Coordinates of C-alpha atoms and ligand atoms in Angstrom, one line a residue:
M1 CA 0.0 0.0 0.0
K2 CA 1.4 3.4 -1.0
T3 CA 1.9 6.3 1.4
I4 CA 1.1 9.7 0.1
L5 CA 2.0 13.0 1.7
I6 CA -0.2 15.9 0.6
T7 CA 0.4 19.5 1.7
G8 CA -2.6 21.8 1.9
A9 CA -5.3 19.1 2.1
T10 CA -7.9 21.1 4.0
A11 CA -9.4 22.6 0.8
G12 CA -9.5 22.6 -3.0
I13 CA -7.1 20.6 -5.0
G14 CA -5.2 19.1 -2.0
K15 CA -8.4 17.9 -0.4
A16 CA -9.7 16.4 -3.7
T17 CA -6.3 14.7 -4.1
A18 CA -6.5 13.2 -0.7
Y19 CA -9.9 11.7 -1.6
K20 CA -8.6 10.4 -4.9
F21 CA -5.7 8.5 -3.4
A22 CA -7.8 7.2 -0.6
E23 CA -10.4 5.9 -3.1
N24 CA -7.4 4.0 -4.6
K25 CA -6.5 2.4 -1.3
C26 CA -3.5 4.6 -0.4
R27 CA -2.6 5.6 3.1
L28 CA -2.3 9.4 3.6
I29 CA -0.4 12.0 5.6
I30 CA -2.3 15.2 5.1
T31 CA -1.3 18.7 6.2
G32 CA -2.7 22.2 6.6
R33 CA -2.8 25.0 9.1
R34 CA -6.5 24.8 10.0
E35 CA -6.4 21.9 12.5
K36 CA -10.1 21.4 13.0
I37 CA -10.8 21.2 9.3
L38 CA -7.7 18.9 8.8
N39 CA -9.0 16.5 11.5
E40 CA -12.5 16.5 9.9
V41 CA -11.0 15.7 6.5
A42 CA -8.9 12.9 8.0
F43 CA -12.0 11.5 9.9
E44 CA -14.3 11.7 6.8
I45 CA -11.7 9.9 4.5
N46 CA -11.1 7.2 7.1
E47 CA -14.8 6.6 7.5
K48 CA -15.5 6.5 3.8
Y49 CA -12.5 4.6 2.5
K50 CA -11.2 2.7 5.5
V51 CA -7.6 3.7 4.9
E52 CA -5.2 5.1 7.5
V53 CA -4.9 8.9 7.5
L54 CA -2.4 10.8 9.6
P55 CA -3.3 14.5 10.0
V56 CA -0.2 16.7 10.6
C57 CA -1.1 20.3 11.4
L58 CA 1.7 22.3 9.8
D59 CA 2.5 25.7 8.4
V60 CA 4.9 25.0 5.5
R61 CA 6.5 28.5 6.0
K62 CA 8.1 27.3 9.3
N63 CA 11.1 25.2 8.4
E64 CA 11.8 24.1 12.0
D65 CA 8.2 22.8 12.2
V66 CA 8.5 21.1 8.8
E67 CA 11.8 19.4 9.8
K68 CA 10.4 18.3 13.1
A69 CA 7.2 17.0 11.6
V70 CA 8.9 15.0 8.9
S71 CA 11.8 13.6 11.0
G72 CA 9.3 12.9 13.8
L73 CA 7.0 10.7 11.7
P74 CA 6.3 7.4 13.3
K75 CA 8.5 4.6 11.7
E76 CA 5.5 3.1 10.0
W77 CA 4.8 6.4 8.2
R78 CA 8.3 7.2 7.0
N79 CA 8.1 5.1 3.8
I80 CA 6.7 8.0 1.7
D81 CA 6.0 7.0 -1.9
V82 CA 4.5 10.2 -3.2
L83 CA 4.8 13.9 -2.0
V84 CA 2.3 16.3 -3.5
N85 CA 3.5 19.8 -2.9
N86 CA 0.2 21.5 -3.2
A87 CA 0.0 24.1 -0.4
G88 CA 0.1 27.5 -2.0
L89 CA -1.8 30.7 -2.5
A90 CA -2.2 34.0 -4.3
V91 CA -2.8 37.1 -2.3
G92 CA -3.9 40.3 -4.1
L93 CA -4.1 41.2 -7.7
N94 CA -2.5 44.7 -8.0
P95 CA 0.2 46.3 -10.1
F96 CA 3.6 45.7 -8.3
Y97 CA 3.9 49.4 -7.6
D98 CA 0.8 49.2 -5.4
G99 CA 1.8 45.8 -4.0
V100 CA 1.3 44.9 -0.4
I101 CA 4.7 43.7 1.1
D102 CA 3.0 41.3 3.4
D103 CA 1.1 39.7 0.5
W104 CA 4.4 39.3 -1.4
E105 CA 6.0 37.7 1.6
R106 CA 3.1 35.3 2.2
M107 CA 3.3 34.1 -1.4
I108 CA 7.1 33.8 -1.6
D109 CA 7.3 32.1 1.8
T110 CA 4.5 29.6 1.1
N111 CA 4.8 28.9 -2.6
V112 CA 8.6 28.9 -2.9
K113 CA 10.3 28.6 0.5
G114 CA 7.6 26.3 2.0
L115 CA 7.7 24.0 -1.0
L116 CA 11.5 23.8 -0.7
Y117 CA 11.4 23.1 3.1
V118 CA 9.0 20.2 2.6
S119 CA 10.8 18.8 -0.4
K120 CA 14.2 18.8 1.3
A121 CA 12.8 17.1 4.4
V122 CA 10.9 14.4 2.4
A123 CA 13.6 14.0 -0.3
K124 CA 16.0 12.9 2.5
I125 CA 13.7 9.9 3.2
M126 CA 13.1 9.2 -0.5
I127 CA 16.9 9.2 -1.1
E128 CA 17.4 6.7 1.7
N129 CA 14.7 4.5 0.2
R130 CA 16.0 5.0 -3.4
K131 CA 12.4 5.5 -4.5
G132 CA 9.7 8.2 -4.5
H133 CA 7.8 10.7 -6.6
I134 CA 7.5 14.4 -6.0
I135 CA 4.6 16.2 -7.6
N136 CA 4.8 20.0 -7.6
I137 CA 1.6 22.0 -8.2
S138 CA 2.5 25.1 -10.1
S139 CA 0.1 26.9 -12.4
V140 CA -0.4 28.3 -15.9
A141 CA 0.9 31.4 -14.0
G142 CA 4.2 29.6 -13.9
K143 CA 4.3 29.5 -17.7
E144 CA 3.1 32.9 -18.6
T145 CA 3.0 36.2 -16.5
Y146 CA -0.2 38.2 -16.6
P147 CA -0.8 41.8 -15.6
N148 CA -1.2 42.3 -11.8
G149 CA -0.1 38.7 -11.2
N150 CA 3.5 39.8 -10.8
V151 CA 4.6 38.1 -7.5
Y152 CA 2.2 35.1 -7.7
C153 CA 3.4 34.5 -11.3
A154 CA 7.0 34.8 -10.2
T155 CA 6.6 32.3 -7.4
K156 CA 5.0 29.8 -9.8
H157 CA 7.9 30.4 -12.3
A158 CA 10.2 29.6 -9.5
V159 CA 8.3 26.3 -8.8
D160 CA 8.7 25.5 -12.5
S161 CA 12.4 26.0 -12.4
L162 CA 12.9 24.2 -9.0
T163 CA 11.0 21.3 -10.4
N164 CA 13.4 21.0 -13.3
G165 CA 16.3 21.2 -10.9
M166 CA 14.8 18.6 -8.5
R167 CA 14.3 16.2 -11.5
M168 CA 17.9 16.5 -12.5
E169 CA 19.3 16.1 -9.0
L170 CA 17.0 13.2 -8.0
L171 CA 17.4 11.2 -11.2
Q172 CA 20.3 9.2 -9.8
F173 CA 18.2 8.0 -6.9
G174 CA 15.3 6.7 -9.0
I175 CA 13.0 9.5 -7.7
K176 CA 10.5 10.9 -10.2
V177 CA 9.5 14.6 -10.3
T178 CA 6.4 15.9 -12.0
L179 CA 5.0 19.4 -12.5
I180 CA 1.3 20.1 -12.7
N181 CA 0.1 23.4 -14.2
P182 CA -3.6 24.0 -13.6
G183 CA -5.6 26.8 -15.2
A184 CA -8.7 28.1 -13.4
V185 CA -10.0 25.8 -10.7
E186 CA -12.9 26.8 -8.5
T187 CA -11.7 26.3 -5.0
E188 CA -11.0 28.6 -2.0
F189 CA -8.1 30.1 -4.2
S190 CA -10.0 33.3 -5.3
I191 CA -11.5 33.8 -1.9
V192 CA -8.0 33.8 -0.4
R193 CA -6.7 36.0 -3.3
F194 CA -9.4 38.6 -2.8
K195 CA -9.2 38.4 1.0
G196 CA -12.7 37.1 1.7
D197 CA -14.5 39.1 -1.0
N198 CA -16.8 36.2 -2.0
Q199 CA -18.6 38.1 -4.8
R200 CA -15.3 39.0 -6.5
A201 CA -14.1 35.4 -6.1
K202 CA -17.4 34.0 -7.6
D203 CA -17.1 36.4 -10.5
T204 CA -13.8 34.9 -11.5
Y205 CA -15.6 31.7 -12.6
K206 CA -18.6 33.4 -14.3
G207 CA -19.5 32.7 -17.9
Y208 CA -17.6 29.4 -18.3
Q209 CA -17.1 26.1 -16.6
P210 CA -14.0 26.1 -14.4
L211 CA -12.1 23.0 -13.4
T212 CA -12.8 21.4 -10.1
G213 CA -10.3 20.2 -7.5
A214 CA -11.3 16.6 -8.5
D215 CA -10.3 17.3 -12.2
I216 CA -6.8 18.1 -11.0
A217 CA -6.7 15.2 -8.5
E218 CA -7.5 12.9 -11.4
A219 CA -4.5 14.1 -13.3
I220 CA -2.2 14.0 -10.3
F221 CA -3.3 10.5 -9.5
Y222 CA -2.7 9.4 -13.1
T223 CA 0.9 10.5 -13.1
T224 CA 1.5 8.0 -10.2
T225 CA 0.1 5.1 -12.1
L226 CA 2.8 4.8 -14.7
P227 CA 5.4 2.0 -14.4
Q228 CA 8.8 2.9 -12.8
H229 CA 10.5 3.3 -16.1
A230 CA 8.1 6.1 -17.3
N231 CA 7.6 9.6 -15.9
I232 CA 5.3 12.4 -16.8
N233 CA 7.5 15.4 -16.5
E234 CA 4.8 18.0 -16.9
L235 CA 1.1 18.4 -17.4
T236 CA -0.9 21.6 -18.1
I237 CA -4.7 21.4 -17.6
T238 CA -7.1 24.2 -18.2
P239 CA -10.9 24.5 -18.6
S240 CA -11.8 23.9 -22.2
A241 CA -12.9 27.6 -22.2
Q242 CA -9.4 28.8 -21.2
A243 CA -6.4 29.2 -23.6
T244 CA -4.0 31.2 -21.5
P245 CA -4.1 32.7 -18.0
M246 CA -5.9 35.7 -19.6
I247 CA -7.8 34.3 -22.6
F248 CA -11.2 32.8 -21.9
H249 CA -14.3 32.1 -24.0
K250 CA -17.0 33.4 -21.7
K251 CA -20.7 33.4 -22.2
N252 CA -22.6 36.3 -20.6
Ligands
LIG301 P1 -7.3 26.5 -1.8 O1 -7.2 27.9 -1.2 O2 -8.6 25.9 -2.0 O3 -6.3 25.5 -1.0 C1 -5.1 25.8 -0.6 C2 -4.5 24.8 0.4 O4 -3.2 25.2 0.8 C3 -5.3 24.8 1.7 O5 -5.5 23.5 2.1 C4 -4.5 25.6 2.7 O6 -4.7 25.0 4.0 C5 -3.1 25.3 2.2 N1 -2.1 26.3 2.6 C6 -2.0 27.6 2.3 N2 -1.0 28.2 2.9 C7 -0.4 27.2 3.7 C8 0.7 27.2 4.6 N3 1.4 28.3 4.9 N4 1.0 26.0 5.2 C9 0.3 24.9 5.0 N5 -0.8 24.9 4.1 C10 -1.1 26.0 3.5 O7 -6.5 26.6 -3.2 P2 -6.3 25.6 -4.3 O8 -6.7 24.2 -3.9 O9 -6.8 26.1 -5.6 O10 -4.7 25.7 -4.5 C11 -3.8 24.6 -4.3 C12 -2.6 24.9 -5.2 O11 -3.0 24.9 -6.5 C13 -1.8 26.2 -4.8 O12 -0.5 25.9 -4.9 C14 -2.3 27.1 -6.0 O13 -1.3 28.1 -6.3 C15 -2.4 26.1 -7.1 N6 -3.2 26.5 -8.2 C16 -4.6 26.8 -8.1 C17 -5.3 27.2 -9.2 C18 -6.8 27.6 -9.0 O14 -7.3 28.2 -10.0 N7 -7.4 27.3 -8.0 C19 -4.7 27.2 -10.5 C20 -3.4 26.9 -10.6 C21 -2.6 26.5 -9.5 P3 -4.7 25.9 5.3 O15 -5.4 27.2 5.0 O16 -5.5 25.0 6.3 O17 -3.3 26.0 5.8
LIG302 C1 -4.0 30.1 -10.4 C2 -4.6 30.4 -11.8 O1 -4.6 32.1 -13.6 O2 -5.3 32.8 -11.4 O3 -2.7 29.7 -10.5 O4 -3.0 32.5 -11.9 S1 -4.3 32.0 -12.2

């Protein structure tokens, strides 16, 4: 039975990914900052799929906590087969000259530094085991910058570049590395980006059918089903009505 570690499993893509792997009889380590929700997700998944779920309340921005959490995993949970680096966020949508420094720091600290902290801690185990698969959730924003997306786009470009580096450096240990670039997915993402402005968040998905977290979970899961000799390096998935981060075919 495979062990899957998913960061940011309290909502959206991460939560859907947890369900998808559980449905396929994997055991899960799930993380997130909101402890109550995290425990509820763990409980629901365990009830529904009868697989073991270990909730680990964690802020990926805190390297000491990340190191402690990973090195302190009980022996029977250390054999991690797949790491899904999903925790991430966009905060704000302003020209950089009106940017809020705290928003920038939250994005850089979570999307880039947090992903690195978790990857380093888990790679140590995977290197010892000479096996593993790291799946980094970037974005179409990591492929193409759009106006007012400045720092968010830069963090996802960094994830793109780091993924390539990880693949090169982990190749010798038989560890696979995959990049997933979703387009518009209706999750809590826009509520977070617009700081709780639910109407503005809703409007983001008006006039077309956005992806769901389950759509991305399906793709993530698929990349883990290939035989050891084959790897999907990168997948970009958008709604059928989206061509680039900015170009949508919307109906009024
Ligand atoms: P959600 O806001 O629905 O979920 C984000 C998850 O990340 C939550 O579980 C949240 O948990 C967790 N998270 C955020 N910050 C931290 C932190 N500091 N430490 C630990 N966990 C954290 O968004 P999505 O599911 O949409 O986003 C998931 C990933 O997908 C992100 O990396 C995002 O950039 C990317 N993405 C999203 C797209 C979209 O359109 N929705 C498109 C392209 C990429 P908690 O708050 O409990 O900590
Ligand atoms: C999230 C999608 O286009 O809002 O990464 O940046 S987008």
